[in-house]
Tab-separated table of C-alpha atoms in Angstrom:
chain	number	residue	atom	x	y	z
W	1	UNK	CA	105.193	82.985	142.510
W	2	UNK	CA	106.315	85.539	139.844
W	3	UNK	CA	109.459	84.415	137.413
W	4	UNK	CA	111.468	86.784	136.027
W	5	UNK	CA	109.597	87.330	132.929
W	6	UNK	CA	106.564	88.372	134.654
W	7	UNK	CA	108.331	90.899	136.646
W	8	UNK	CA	110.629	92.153	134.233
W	9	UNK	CA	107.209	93.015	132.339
W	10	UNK	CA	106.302	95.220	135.554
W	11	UNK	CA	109.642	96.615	135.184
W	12	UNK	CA	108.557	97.624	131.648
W	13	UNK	CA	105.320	98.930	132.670
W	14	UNK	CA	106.680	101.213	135.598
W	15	UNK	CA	109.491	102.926	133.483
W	16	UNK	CA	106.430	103.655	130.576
W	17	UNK	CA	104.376	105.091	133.327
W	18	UNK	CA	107.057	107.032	135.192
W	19	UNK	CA	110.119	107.841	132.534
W	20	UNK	CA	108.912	111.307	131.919
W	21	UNK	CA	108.869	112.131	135.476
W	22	UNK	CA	112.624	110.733	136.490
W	23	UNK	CA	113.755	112.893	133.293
W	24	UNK	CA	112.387	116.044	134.226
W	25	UNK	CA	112.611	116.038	137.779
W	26	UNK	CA	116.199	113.630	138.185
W	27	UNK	CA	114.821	112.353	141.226
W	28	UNK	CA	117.128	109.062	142.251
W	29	UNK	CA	114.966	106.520	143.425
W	30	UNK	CA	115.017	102.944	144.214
W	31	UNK	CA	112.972	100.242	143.083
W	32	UNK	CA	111.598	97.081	144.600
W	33	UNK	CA	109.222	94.330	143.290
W	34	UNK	CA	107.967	91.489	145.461
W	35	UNK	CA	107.562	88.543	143.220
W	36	UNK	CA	104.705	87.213	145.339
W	37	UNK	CA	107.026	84.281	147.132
W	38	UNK	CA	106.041	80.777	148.362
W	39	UNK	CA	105.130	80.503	151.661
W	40	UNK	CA	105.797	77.732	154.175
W	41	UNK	CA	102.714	76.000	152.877
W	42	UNK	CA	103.792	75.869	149.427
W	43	UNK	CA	107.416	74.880	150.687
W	44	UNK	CA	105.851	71.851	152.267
W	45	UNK	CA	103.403	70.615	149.423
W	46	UNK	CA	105.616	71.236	146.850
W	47	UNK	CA	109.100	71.920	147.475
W	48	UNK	CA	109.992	70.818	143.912
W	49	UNK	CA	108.362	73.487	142.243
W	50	UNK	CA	109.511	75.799	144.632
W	51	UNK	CA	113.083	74.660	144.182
W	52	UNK	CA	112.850	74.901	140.398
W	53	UNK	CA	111.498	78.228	140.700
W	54	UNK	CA	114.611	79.479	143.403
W	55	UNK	CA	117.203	77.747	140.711
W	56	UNK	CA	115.142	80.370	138.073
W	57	UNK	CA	115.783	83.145	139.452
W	58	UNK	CA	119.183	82.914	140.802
W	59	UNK	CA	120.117	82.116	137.337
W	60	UNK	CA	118.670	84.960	136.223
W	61	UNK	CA	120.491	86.877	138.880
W	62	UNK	CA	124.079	85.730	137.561
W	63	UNK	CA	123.018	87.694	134.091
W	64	UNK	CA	121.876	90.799	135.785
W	65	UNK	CA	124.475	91.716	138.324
W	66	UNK	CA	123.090	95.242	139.139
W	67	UNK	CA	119.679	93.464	140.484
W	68	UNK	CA	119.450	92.190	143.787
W	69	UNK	CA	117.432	89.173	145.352
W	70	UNK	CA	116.320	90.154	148.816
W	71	UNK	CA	115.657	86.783	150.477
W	72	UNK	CA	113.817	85.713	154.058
W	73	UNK	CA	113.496	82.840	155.842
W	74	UNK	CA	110.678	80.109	155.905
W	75	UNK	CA	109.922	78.203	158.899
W	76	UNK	CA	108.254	75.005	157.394
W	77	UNK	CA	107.799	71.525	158.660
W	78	UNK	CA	110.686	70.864	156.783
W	79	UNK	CA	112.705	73.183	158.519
W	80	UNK	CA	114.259	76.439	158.117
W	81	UNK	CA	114.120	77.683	153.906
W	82	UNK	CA	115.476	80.477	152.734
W	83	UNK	CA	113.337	81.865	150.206
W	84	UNK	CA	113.888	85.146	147.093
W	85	UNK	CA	111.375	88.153	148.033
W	86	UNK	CA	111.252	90.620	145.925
W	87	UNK	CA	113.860	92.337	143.462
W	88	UNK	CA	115.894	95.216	144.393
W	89	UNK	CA	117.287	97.360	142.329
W	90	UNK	CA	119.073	100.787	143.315
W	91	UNK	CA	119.148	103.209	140.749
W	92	UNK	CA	117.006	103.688	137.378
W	93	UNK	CA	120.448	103.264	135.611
W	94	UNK	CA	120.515	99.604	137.169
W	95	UNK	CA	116.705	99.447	136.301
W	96	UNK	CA	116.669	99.768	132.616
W	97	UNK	CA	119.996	98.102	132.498
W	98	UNK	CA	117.049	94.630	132.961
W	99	UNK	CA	115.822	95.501	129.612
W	100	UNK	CA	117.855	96.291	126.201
W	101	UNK	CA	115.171	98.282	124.999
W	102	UNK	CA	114.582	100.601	128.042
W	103	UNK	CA	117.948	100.473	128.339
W	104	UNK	CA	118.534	102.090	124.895
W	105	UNK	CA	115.267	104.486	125.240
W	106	UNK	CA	116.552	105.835	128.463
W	107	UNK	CA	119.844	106.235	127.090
W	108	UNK	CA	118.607	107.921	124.099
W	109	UNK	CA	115.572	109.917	126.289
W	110	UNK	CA	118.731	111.248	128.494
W	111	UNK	CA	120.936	112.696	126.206
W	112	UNK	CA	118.560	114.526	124.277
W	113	UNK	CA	117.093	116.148	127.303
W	114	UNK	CA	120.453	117.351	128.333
W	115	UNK	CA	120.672	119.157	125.000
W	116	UNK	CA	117.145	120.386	125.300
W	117	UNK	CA	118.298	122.048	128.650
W	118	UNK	CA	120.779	123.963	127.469
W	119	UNK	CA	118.149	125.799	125.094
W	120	UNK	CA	118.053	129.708	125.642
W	121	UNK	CA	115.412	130.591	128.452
W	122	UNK	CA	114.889	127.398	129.895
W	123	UNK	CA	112.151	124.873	129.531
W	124	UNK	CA	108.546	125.258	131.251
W	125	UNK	CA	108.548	121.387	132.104
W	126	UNK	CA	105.051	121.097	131.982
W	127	UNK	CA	104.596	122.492	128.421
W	128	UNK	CA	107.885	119.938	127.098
W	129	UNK	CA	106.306	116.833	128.886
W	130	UNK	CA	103.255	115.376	126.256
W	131	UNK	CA	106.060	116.083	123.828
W	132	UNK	CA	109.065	114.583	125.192
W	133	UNK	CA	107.990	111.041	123.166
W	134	UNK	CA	107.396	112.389	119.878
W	135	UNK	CA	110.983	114.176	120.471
W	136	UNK	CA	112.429	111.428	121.580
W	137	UNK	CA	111.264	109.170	118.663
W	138	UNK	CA	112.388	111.688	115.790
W	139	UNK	CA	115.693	110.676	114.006
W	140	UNK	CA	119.169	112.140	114.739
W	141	UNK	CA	118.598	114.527	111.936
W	142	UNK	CA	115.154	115.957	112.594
W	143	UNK	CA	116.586	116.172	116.313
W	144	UNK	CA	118.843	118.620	115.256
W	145	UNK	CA	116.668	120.733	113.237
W	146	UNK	CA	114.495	120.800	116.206
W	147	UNK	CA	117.105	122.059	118.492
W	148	UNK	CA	118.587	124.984	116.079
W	149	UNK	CA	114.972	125.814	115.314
W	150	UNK	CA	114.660	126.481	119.329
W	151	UNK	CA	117.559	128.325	119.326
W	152	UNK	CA	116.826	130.435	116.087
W	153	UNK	CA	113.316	131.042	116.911
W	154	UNK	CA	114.511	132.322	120.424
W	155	UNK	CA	116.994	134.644	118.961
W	156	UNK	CA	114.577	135.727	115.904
W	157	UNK	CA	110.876	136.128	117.671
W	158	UNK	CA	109.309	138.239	115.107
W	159	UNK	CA	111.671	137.767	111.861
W	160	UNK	CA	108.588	138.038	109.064
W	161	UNK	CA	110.347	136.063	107.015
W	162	UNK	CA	108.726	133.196	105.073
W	163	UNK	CA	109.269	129.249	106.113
W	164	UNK	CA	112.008	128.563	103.540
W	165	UNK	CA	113.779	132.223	104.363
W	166	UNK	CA	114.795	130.264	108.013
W	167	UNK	CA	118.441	129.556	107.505
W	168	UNK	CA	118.186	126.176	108.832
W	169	UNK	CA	119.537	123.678	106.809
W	170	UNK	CA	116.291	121.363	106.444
W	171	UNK	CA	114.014	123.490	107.428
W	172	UNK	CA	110.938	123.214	104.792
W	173	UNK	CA	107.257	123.628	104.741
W	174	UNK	CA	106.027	120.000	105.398
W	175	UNK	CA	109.267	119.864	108.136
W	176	UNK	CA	107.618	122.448	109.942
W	177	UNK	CA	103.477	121.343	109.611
W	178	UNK	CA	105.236	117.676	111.121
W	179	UNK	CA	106.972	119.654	114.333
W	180	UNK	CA	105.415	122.744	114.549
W	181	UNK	CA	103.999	121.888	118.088
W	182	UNK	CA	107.126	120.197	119.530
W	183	UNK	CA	109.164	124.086	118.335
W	184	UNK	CA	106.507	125.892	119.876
W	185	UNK	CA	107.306	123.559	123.197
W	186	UNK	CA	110.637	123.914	123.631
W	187	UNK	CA	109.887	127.910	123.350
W	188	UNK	CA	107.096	127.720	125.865
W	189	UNK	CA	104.636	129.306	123.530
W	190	UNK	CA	100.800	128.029	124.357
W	191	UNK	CA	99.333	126.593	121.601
W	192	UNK	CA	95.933	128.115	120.464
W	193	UNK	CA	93.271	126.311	120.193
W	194	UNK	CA	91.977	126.874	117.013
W	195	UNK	CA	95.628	125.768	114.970
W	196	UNK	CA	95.888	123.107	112.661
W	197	UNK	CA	96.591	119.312	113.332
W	198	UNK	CA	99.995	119.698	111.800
W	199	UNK	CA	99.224	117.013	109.457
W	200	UNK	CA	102.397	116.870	107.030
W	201	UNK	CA	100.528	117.045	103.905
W	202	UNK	CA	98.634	120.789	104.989
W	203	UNK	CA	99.890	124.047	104.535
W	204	UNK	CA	100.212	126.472	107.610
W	205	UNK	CA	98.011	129.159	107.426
W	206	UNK	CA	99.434	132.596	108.561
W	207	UNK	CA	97.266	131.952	112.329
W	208	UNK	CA	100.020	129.039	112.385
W	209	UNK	CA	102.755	130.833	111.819
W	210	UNK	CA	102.250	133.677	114.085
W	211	UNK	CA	103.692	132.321	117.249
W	212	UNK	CA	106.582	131.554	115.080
W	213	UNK	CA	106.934	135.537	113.894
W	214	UNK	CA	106.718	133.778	110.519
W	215	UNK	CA	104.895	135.257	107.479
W	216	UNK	CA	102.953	132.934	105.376
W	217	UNK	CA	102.785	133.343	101.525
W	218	UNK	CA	100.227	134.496	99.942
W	219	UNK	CA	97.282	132.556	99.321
W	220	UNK	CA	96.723	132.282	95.253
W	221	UNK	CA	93.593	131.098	93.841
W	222	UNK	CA	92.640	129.084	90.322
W	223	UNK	CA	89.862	130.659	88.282
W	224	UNK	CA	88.416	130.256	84.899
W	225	UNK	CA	86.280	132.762	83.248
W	226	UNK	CA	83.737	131.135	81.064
W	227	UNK	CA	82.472	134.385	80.260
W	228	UNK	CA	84.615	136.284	77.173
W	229	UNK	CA	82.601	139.501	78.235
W	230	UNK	CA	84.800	138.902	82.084
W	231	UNK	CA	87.926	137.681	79.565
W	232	UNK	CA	88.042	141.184	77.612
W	233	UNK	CA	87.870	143.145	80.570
W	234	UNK	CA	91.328	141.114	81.936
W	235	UNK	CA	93.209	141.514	78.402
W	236	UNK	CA	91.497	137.953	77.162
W	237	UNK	CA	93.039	135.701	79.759
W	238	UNK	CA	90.695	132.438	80.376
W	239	UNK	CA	92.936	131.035	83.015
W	240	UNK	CA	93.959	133.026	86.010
W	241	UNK	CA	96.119	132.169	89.031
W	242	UNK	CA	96.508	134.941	91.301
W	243	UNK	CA	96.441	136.283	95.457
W	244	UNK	CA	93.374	135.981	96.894
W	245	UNK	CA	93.233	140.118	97.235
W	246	UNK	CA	93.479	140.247	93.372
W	247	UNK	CA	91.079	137.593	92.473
W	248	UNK	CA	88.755	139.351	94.911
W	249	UNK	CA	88.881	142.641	93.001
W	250	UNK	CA	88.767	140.689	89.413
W	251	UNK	CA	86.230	143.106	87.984
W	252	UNK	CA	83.334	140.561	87.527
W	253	UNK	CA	80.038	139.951	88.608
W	254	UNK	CA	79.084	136.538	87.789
W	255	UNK	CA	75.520	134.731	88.218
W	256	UNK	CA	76.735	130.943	88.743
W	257	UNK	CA	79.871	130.246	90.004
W	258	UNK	CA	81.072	126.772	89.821
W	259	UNK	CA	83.566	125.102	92.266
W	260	UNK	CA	85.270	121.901	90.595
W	261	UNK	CA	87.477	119.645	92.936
W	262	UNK	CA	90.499	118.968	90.199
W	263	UNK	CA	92.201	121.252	87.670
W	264	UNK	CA	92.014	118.803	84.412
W	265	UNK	CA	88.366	118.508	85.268
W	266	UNK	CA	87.989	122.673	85.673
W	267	UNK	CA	89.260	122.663	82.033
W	268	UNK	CA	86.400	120.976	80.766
W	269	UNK	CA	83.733	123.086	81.440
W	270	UNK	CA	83.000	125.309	78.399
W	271	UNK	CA	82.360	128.769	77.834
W	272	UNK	CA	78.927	130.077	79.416
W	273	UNK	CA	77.625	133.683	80.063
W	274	UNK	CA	78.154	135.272	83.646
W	275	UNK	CA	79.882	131.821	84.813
W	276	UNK	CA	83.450	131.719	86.698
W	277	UNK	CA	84.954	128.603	87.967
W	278	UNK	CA	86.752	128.247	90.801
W	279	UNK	CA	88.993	125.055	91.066
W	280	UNK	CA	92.098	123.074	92.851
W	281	UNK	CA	91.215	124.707	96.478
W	282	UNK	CA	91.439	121.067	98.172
W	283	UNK	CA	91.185	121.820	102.317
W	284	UNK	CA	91.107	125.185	101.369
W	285	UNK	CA	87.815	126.672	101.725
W	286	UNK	CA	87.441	128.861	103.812
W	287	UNK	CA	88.817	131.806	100.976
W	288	UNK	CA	85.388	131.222	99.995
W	289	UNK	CA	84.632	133.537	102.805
W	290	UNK	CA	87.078	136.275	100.787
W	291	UNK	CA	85.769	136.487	97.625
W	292	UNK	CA	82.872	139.316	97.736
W	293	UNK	CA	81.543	138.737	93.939
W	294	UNK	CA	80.618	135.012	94.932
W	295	UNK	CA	78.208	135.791	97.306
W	296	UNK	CA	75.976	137.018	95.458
W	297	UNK	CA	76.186	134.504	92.623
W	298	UNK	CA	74.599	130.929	92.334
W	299	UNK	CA	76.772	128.115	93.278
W	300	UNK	CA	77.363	124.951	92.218
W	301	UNK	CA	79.564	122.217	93.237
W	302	UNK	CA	81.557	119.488	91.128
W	303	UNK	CA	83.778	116.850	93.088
W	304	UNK	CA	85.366	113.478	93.030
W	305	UNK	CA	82.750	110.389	93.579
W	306	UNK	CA	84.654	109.367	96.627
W	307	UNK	CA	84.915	110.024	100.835
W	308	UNK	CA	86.882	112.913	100.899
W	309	UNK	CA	84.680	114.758	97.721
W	310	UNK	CA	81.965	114.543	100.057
W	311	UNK	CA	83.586	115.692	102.396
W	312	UNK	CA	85.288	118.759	100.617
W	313	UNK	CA	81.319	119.107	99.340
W	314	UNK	CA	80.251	119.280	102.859
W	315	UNK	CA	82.731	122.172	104.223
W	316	UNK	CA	82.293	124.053	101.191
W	317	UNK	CA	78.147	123.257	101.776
W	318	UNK	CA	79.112	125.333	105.611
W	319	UNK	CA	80.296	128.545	104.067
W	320	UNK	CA	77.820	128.500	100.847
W	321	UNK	CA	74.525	127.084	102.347
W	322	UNK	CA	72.942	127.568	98.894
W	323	UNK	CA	75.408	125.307	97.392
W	324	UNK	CA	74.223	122.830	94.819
W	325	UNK	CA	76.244	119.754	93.677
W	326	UNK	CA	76.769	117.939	89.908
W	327	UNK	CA	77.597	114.887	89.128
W	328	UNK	CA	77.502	113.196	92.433
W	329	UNK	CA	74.687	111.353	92.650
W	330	UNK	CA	73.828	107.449	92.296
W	331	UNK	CA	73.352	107.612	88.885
W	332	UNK	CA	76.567	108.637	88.047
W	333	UNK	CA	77.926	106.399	89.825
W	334	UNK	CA	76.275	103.647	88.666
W	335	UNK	CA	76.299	104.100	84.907
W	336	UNK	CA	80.176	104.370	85.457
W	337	UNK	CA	80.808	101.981	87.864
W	338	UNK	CA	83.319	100.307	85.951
W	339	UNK	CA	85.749	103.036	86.069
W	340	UNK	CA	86.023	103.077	89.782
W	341	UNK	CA	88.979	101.774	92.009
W	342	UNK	CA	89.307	100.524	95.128
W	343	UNK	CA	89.454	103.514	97.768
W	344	UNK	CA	92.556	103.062	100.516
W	345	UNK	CA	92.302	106.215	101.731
W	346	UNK	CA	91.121	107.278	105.229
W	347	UNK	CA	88.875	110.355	104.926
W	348	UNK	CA	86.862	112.184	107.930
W	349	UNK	CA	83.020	112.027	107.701
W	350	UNK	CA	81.186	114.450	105.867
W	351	UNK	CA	79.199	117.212	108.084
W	352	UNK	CA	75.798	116.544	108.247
W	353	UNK	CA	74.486	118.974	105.495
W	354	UNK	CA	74.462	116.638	102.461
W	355	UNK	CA	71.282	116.180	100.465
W	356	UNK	CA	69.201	112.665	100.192
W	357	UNK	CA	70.715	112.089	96.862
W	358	UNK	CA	74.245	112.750	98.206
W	359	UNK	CA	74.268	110.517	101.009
W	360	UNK	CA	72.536	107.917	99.004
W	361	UNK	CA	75.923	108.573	96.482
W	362	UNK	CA	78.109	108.395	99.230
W	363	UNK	CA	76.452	105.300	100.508
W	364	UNK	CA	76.718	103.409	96.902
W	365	UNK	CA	80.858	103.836	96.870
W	366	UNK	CA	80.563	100.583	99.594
W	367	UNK	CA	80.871	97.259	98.245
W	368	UNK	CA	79.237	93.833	99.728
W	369	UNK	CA	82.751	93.124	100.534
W	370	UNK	CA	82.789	96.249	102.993
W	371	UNK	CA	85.275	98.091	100.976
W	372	UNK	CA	85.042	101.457	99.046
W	373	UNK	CA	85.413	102.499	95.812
W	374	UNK	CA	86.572	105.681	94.058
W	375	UNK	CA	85.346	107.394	90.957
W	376	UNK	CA	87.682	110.677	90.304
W	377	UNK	CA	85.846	113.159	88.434
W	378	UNK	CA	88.396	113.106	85.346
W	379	UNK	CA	87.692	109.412	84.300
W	380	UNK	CA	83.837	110.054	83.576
W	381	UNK	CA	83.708	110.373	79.644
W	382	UNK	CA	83.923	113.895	78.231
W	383	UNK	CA	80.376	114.162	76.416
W	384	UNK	CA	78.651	112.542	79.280
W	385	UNK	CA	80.342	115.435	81.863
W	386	UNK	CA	79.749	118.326	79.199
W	387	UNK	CA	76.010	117.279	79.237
W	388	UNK	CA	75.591	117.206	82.878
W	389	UNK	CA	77.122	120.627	83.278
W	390	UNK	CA	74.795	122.270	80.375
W	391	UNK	CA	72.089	121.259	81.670
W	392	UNK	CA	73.121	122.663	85.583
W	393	UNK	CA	74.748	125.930	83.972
């Protein structure tokens, strides 16, 4: 025999297995759920049980008028017993009305779809569907963004302009990494596969933006020129910070090029014949690809002592096979040890190009305890890192 909080937990899984489908398709439809009743065996052995468990659910029934008890009648040796069935219930309105919080979902799940209706051109269910959760879980405010997006998207296909050149009121860069997909959705534009995870931390890249008819800004790059022969020929600048098609034509032809993870620790690295640094790129890479005067250079690598510099060494390790890494290595980690932190961070796992000594680094930064540790590249001591990089430039 099934009491009402058993069913009313099948009533929960149903709508979470089913609630897309009654929104998009506003099929009426009427529910039942047997609740597995006594039979005229059970009557007889133990009637109080049976009694208790009637008294249960007809109490229950009092609280939830829209429900109905569908009863039948048991021929036992105690004569005739009417005994509850199964639940009825007639509508999904009555159904969700059993639960406060499907009650609240469905109320919340219907009102925004009759809003998304009304979007210009009509929605291509199929497409909206794996996004109607996210969309219904976003806040009143991001709802609304979402829905004059649609509608200025729809109006504006191929606009050019840049993310914050949208004239919608909230509209920003991380905004539109977070709901990028859920846009492209309600204008039932197929997502390629090759986009980003619109993680709200990365920056669309122009292949993001183009089903958007968005233009993405220009992609500027960090360098240092170590060289003063490379400074003179760029009127004595040291530091430059420029488009990628600018740093690419930078009239240089360097022999080591040196890719550092941070910008304090790029500003260490001294002065040194034929040597550029590149620095700050973080997910970056692949403008590595773009730069023609690196290719033919030697390359070296310089990154935090943690998860993700191993992993940032291992991409950049995919587009410059040759490349060799400093400072990351056991010994550096060891001799410093005491400057590490605990790492909280979740990080991918490298690709499977790291050297012996690498992995062995990257196996060091977990303790006994089965925690990590962190050593960022700026807390190892000055004449310690200006040593180490001598000796690799």
């Amino acid at each position: 025999m099934r009491h009402p909080a058993e069913v009313l937990e099948q009533v929960r899984v149903r709508y979470r297995k089913n609630w897309r489908d009654w929104l998009l398709h506003a099929d009426e439809t009427a529910f039942s759920f047997p609740l597995a009743a006594a039979n005229a065996q059970d009557i007889a052995r133990d009637s109080e049980t049976v009694g208790q468990w009637l008294r249960a659910w007809r109490n229950w029934s009092e609280a939830h008028p829209a429900a109905q008890l569908r009863t039948a009648t048991r021929r036992t040796v105690i004569g005739p017993q009417e005994i509850i069935t199964h639940l009825d219930v007639s509508t999904i309105t009555d159904l969700v009305a059993l639960d406060e919080n499907l009650n609240d979902h469905w109320r919340r799940a219907t009102a925004r779809w009759a809003r998304l209706a009304t979007l210009p051109g009509g929605l291509v269910t199929e497409r909206i569907r794996p996004h109607l959760q996210q969309i219904i879980d976003l806040d009143d405010a991001d709802f609304e963004i979402l829905i004059k997006s649609a509608v200025w998207f729809t109006e504006n296909p191929r606009s050019g302009l840049t993310i914050r050149q949208v004239p919608i009121l909230g509209m920003h860069t991380k905004w539109l990494a977070r709901h990028r997909r859920l846009i492209l959705a309600c204008l039932n534009i197929t997502e390629n596969p090759h986009v980003s995870s619109d993680q709200p931390d990365e920056e669309l890249e122009q292949h993001d933006l183009d089903p958007l008819g968005l233009k993405a800004l220009p992609v500027h790059i960090d360098v240092i020129l170590a060289d003063p022969a490379d400074r003179a020929r760029v009127g004595g600048l040291r530091h430059l910070r420029a488009p990628l098609p600018e740093i690419d034509a930078l009239p240089i032809r360097p022999e080591t090029v040196m890719i550092v993870e941070n910008k304090e620790s790029a500003y260490l690295v001294p002065d040194q014949p034929r040597t550029v640094v590149i620095h700050s790129l973080g997910n970056h890479l692949n403008v590595l690809d773009d730069i023609a005067w690196l290719h033919v250079a030697r390359h070296l690598y310089w990154g935090d002592l943690d998860r993700a510099g191993f992993l940032l060494l291992s991409r950049a390790r995919a587009r410059l096979p040759r490349l060799a890494s400093v400072l990351m290595d056991p010994n550096t980690l060891e001799e410093h040890k005491a400057l590490a932190v605990e790492d909280k961070t979740q990080a991918d796992p490298p690709l499977s190009n790291l050297t012996d000594t690498e992995t062995s680094a990257l196996a060091a930064l977990s303790t006994e305890q089965g925690n990590c540790v962190r050593l960022e590249q700026e807390r190892l001591p000055s004449p310690f890192v200006l040593d180490r990089l001598g000796r690799a430039m």
